[in-house]
Amino acid sequence: MASSSPRVLGVYETVLYASDVVLAVSFYSEVLGLTLIEEPGELSAAFRLDDGGVLLVFDPRRASAPHRPVPSHGATGPGHVAFAL
C-alpha cells in the first residue's frame, strides 16, 4: 500500500433498510438511545452517533423508486458504508 493512501478514521455513514421506518425509529431512539437529526418521514430517518457518524434507515420500497431527489438505492442487496477520512 502506498504511503499516500488515505487513512480510514472511521465509518462516516451507514445505511440500513427497514420496511417500517416508524418502528425502526422507535427501536433506534428508545432502545439504543440514538438521537434523531431530522424528522423521520415515510422514506427515511437519520440518527447521529456519538462518534459523529450517521445512521440512515430507509424504507426499501420507497428508496428504490426512480425520479427522486436522492438517487435510488439498491435496497434488495447489501447496504453501503462511507468511511471518514
mmCIF file of C-alpha atoms in Angstrom:
data_model
loop_
_atom_site.group_PDB
_atom_site.id
_atom_site.type_symbol
_atom_site.label_atom_id
_atom_site.label_comp_id
_atom_site.label_asym_id
_atom_site.label_seq_id
_atom_site.Cartn_x
_atom_site.Cartn_y
_atom_site.Cartn_z
ATOM 1 C CA MET A 1 0.000 0.000 0.000
ATOM 2 C CA ALA A 2 1.369 3.395 -0.952
ATOM 3 C CA SER A 3 2.184 5.842 1.817
ATOM 4 C CA SER A 4 -0.054 8.436 0.145
ATOM 5 C CA SER A 5 -3.155 6.288 0.630
ATOM 6 C CA PRO A 6 -5.752 7.915 2.882
ATOM 7 C CA ARG A 7 -6.081 6.517 6.379
ATOM 8 C CA VAL A 8 -9.591 5.394 7.288
ATOM 9 C CA LEU A 9 -10.531 7.156 10.518
ATOM 10 C CA GLY A 10 -13.935 5.603 10.990
ATOM 11 C CA VAL A 11 -17.294 4.956 9.441
ATOM 12 C CA TYR A 12 -18.965 8.219 8.429
ATOM 13 C CA GLU A 13 -22.326 6.875 7.292
ATOM 14 C CA THR A 14 -24.177 3.578 7.421
ATOM 15 C CA VAL A 15 -27.432 2.814 5.601
ATOM 16 C CA LEU A 16 -29.841 0.155 6.815
ATOM 17 C CA TYR A 17 -33.224 -0.792 5.394
ATOM 18 C CA ALA A 18 -36.464 -1.304 7.327
ATOM 19 C CA SER A 19 -39.909 -1.936 5.893
ATOM 20 C CA ASP A 20 -41.386 0.012 8.836
ATOM 21 C CA VAL A 21 -39.455 3.259 9.372
ATOM 22 C CA VAL A 22 -41.645 4.271 12.347
ATOM 23 C CA LEU A 23 -40.864 1.005 14.140
ATOM 24 C CA ALA A 24 -37.160 1.397 13.312
ATOM 25 C CA VAL A 25 -37.187 4.934 14.754
ATOM 26 C CA SER A 26 -38.726 3.590 17.943
ATOM 27 C CA PHE A 27 -36.043 0.908 18.240
ATOM 28 C CA TYR A 28 -33.006 3.056 17.446
ATOM 29 C CA SER A 29 -34.124 6.028 19.555
ATOM 30 C CA GLU A 30 -35.839 4.350 22.512
ATOM 31 C CA VAL A 31 -33.879 1.094 22.824
ATOM 32 C CA LEU A 32 -30.422 2.192 21.636
ATOM 33 C CA GLY A 33 -30.730 5.862 22.626
ATOM 34 C CA LEU A 34 -29.667 7.297 19.260
ATOM 35 C CA THR A 35 -30.507 10.932 18.536
ATOM 36 C CA LEU A 36 -32.706 11.773 15.557
ATOM 37 C CA ILE A 37 -31.135 14.512 13.430
ATOM 38 C CA GLU A 38 -34.154 15.079 11.210
ATOM 39 C CA GLU A 39 -37.850 14.382 11.474
ATOM 40 C CA PRO A 40 -38.466 10.897 10.115
ATOM 41 C CA GLY A 41 -40.633 10.548 7.043
ATOM 42 C CA GLU A 42 -42.115 7.694 5.056
ATOM 43 C CA LEU A 43 -38.830 7.315 3.147
ATOM 44 C CA SER A 44 -36.191 7.535 5.855
ATOM 45 C CA ALA A 45 -34.903 8.523 9.262
ATOM 46 C CA ALA A 46 -31.459 9.813 10.230
ATOM 47 C CA PHE A 47 -29.610 9.415 13.521
ATOM 48 C CA ARG A 48 -26.361 10.950 14.831
ATOM 49 C CA LEU A 49 -23.935 8.557 16.507
ATOM 50 C CA ASP A 50 -21.688 9.600 19.399
ATOM 51 C CA ASP A 51 -18.582 9.398 17.201
ATOM 52 C CA GLY A 52 -20.085 11.858 14.700
ATOM 53 C CA GLY A 53 -21.209 9.202 12.248
ATOM 54 C CA VAL A 54 -24.678 8.969 10.780
ATOM 55 C CA LEU A 55 -27.104 6.058 10.644
ATOM 56 C CA LEU A 56 -29.699 6.330 7.880
ATOM 57 C CA VAL A 57 -32.696 3.997 7.823
ATOM 58 C CA PHE A 58 -34.580 3.767 4.516
ATOM 59 C CA ASP A 59 -37.814 2.047 3.548
ATOM 60 C CA PRO A 60 -36.537 -0.273 0.762
ATOM 61 C CA ARG A 61 -39.683 0.073 -1.376
ATOM 62 C CA ARG A 62 -39.581 3.863 -1.348
ATOM 63 C CA ALA A 63 -35.778 4.038 -1.640
ATOM 64 C CA SER A 64 -35.828 2.076 -4.893
ATOM 65 C CA ALA A 65 -38.389 4.374 -6.571
ATOM 66 C CA PRO A 66 -36.973 6.307 -9.553
ATOM 67 C CA HIS A 67 -37.092 10.086 -10.143
ATOM 68 C CA ARG A 68 -36.440 11.287 -6.606
ATOM 69 C CA PRO A 69 -34.001 13.981 -5.392
ATOM 70 C CA VAL A 70 -31.907 11.242 -3.732
ATOM 71 C CA PRO A 71 -30.654 8.573 -6.168
ATOM 72 C CA SER A 72 -32.410 5.224 -5.895
ATOM 73 C CA HIS A 73 -30.722 2.771 -3.557
ATOM 74 C CA GLY A 74 -30.211 -0.905 -4.305
ATOM 75 C CA ALA A 75 -32.421 -1.845 -1.402
ATOM 76 C CA THR A 76 -32.584 -5.536 -2.254
ATOM 77 C CA GLY A 77 -28.848 -6.103 -1.839
ATOM 78 C CA PRO A 78 -26.224 -5.027 0.648
ATOM 79 C CA GLY A 79 -26.338 -1.550 2.122
ATOM 80 C CA HIS A 80 -23.406 0.819 1.840
ATOM 81 C CA VAL A 81 -20.817 2.320 4.108
ATOM 82 C CA ALA A 82 -18.934 5.625 3.804
ATOM 83 C CA PHE A 83 -15.567 5.990 5.535
ATOM 84 C CA ALA A 84 -14.476 9.143 7.347
ATOM 85 C CA LEU A 85 -11.026 10.031 6.010
#
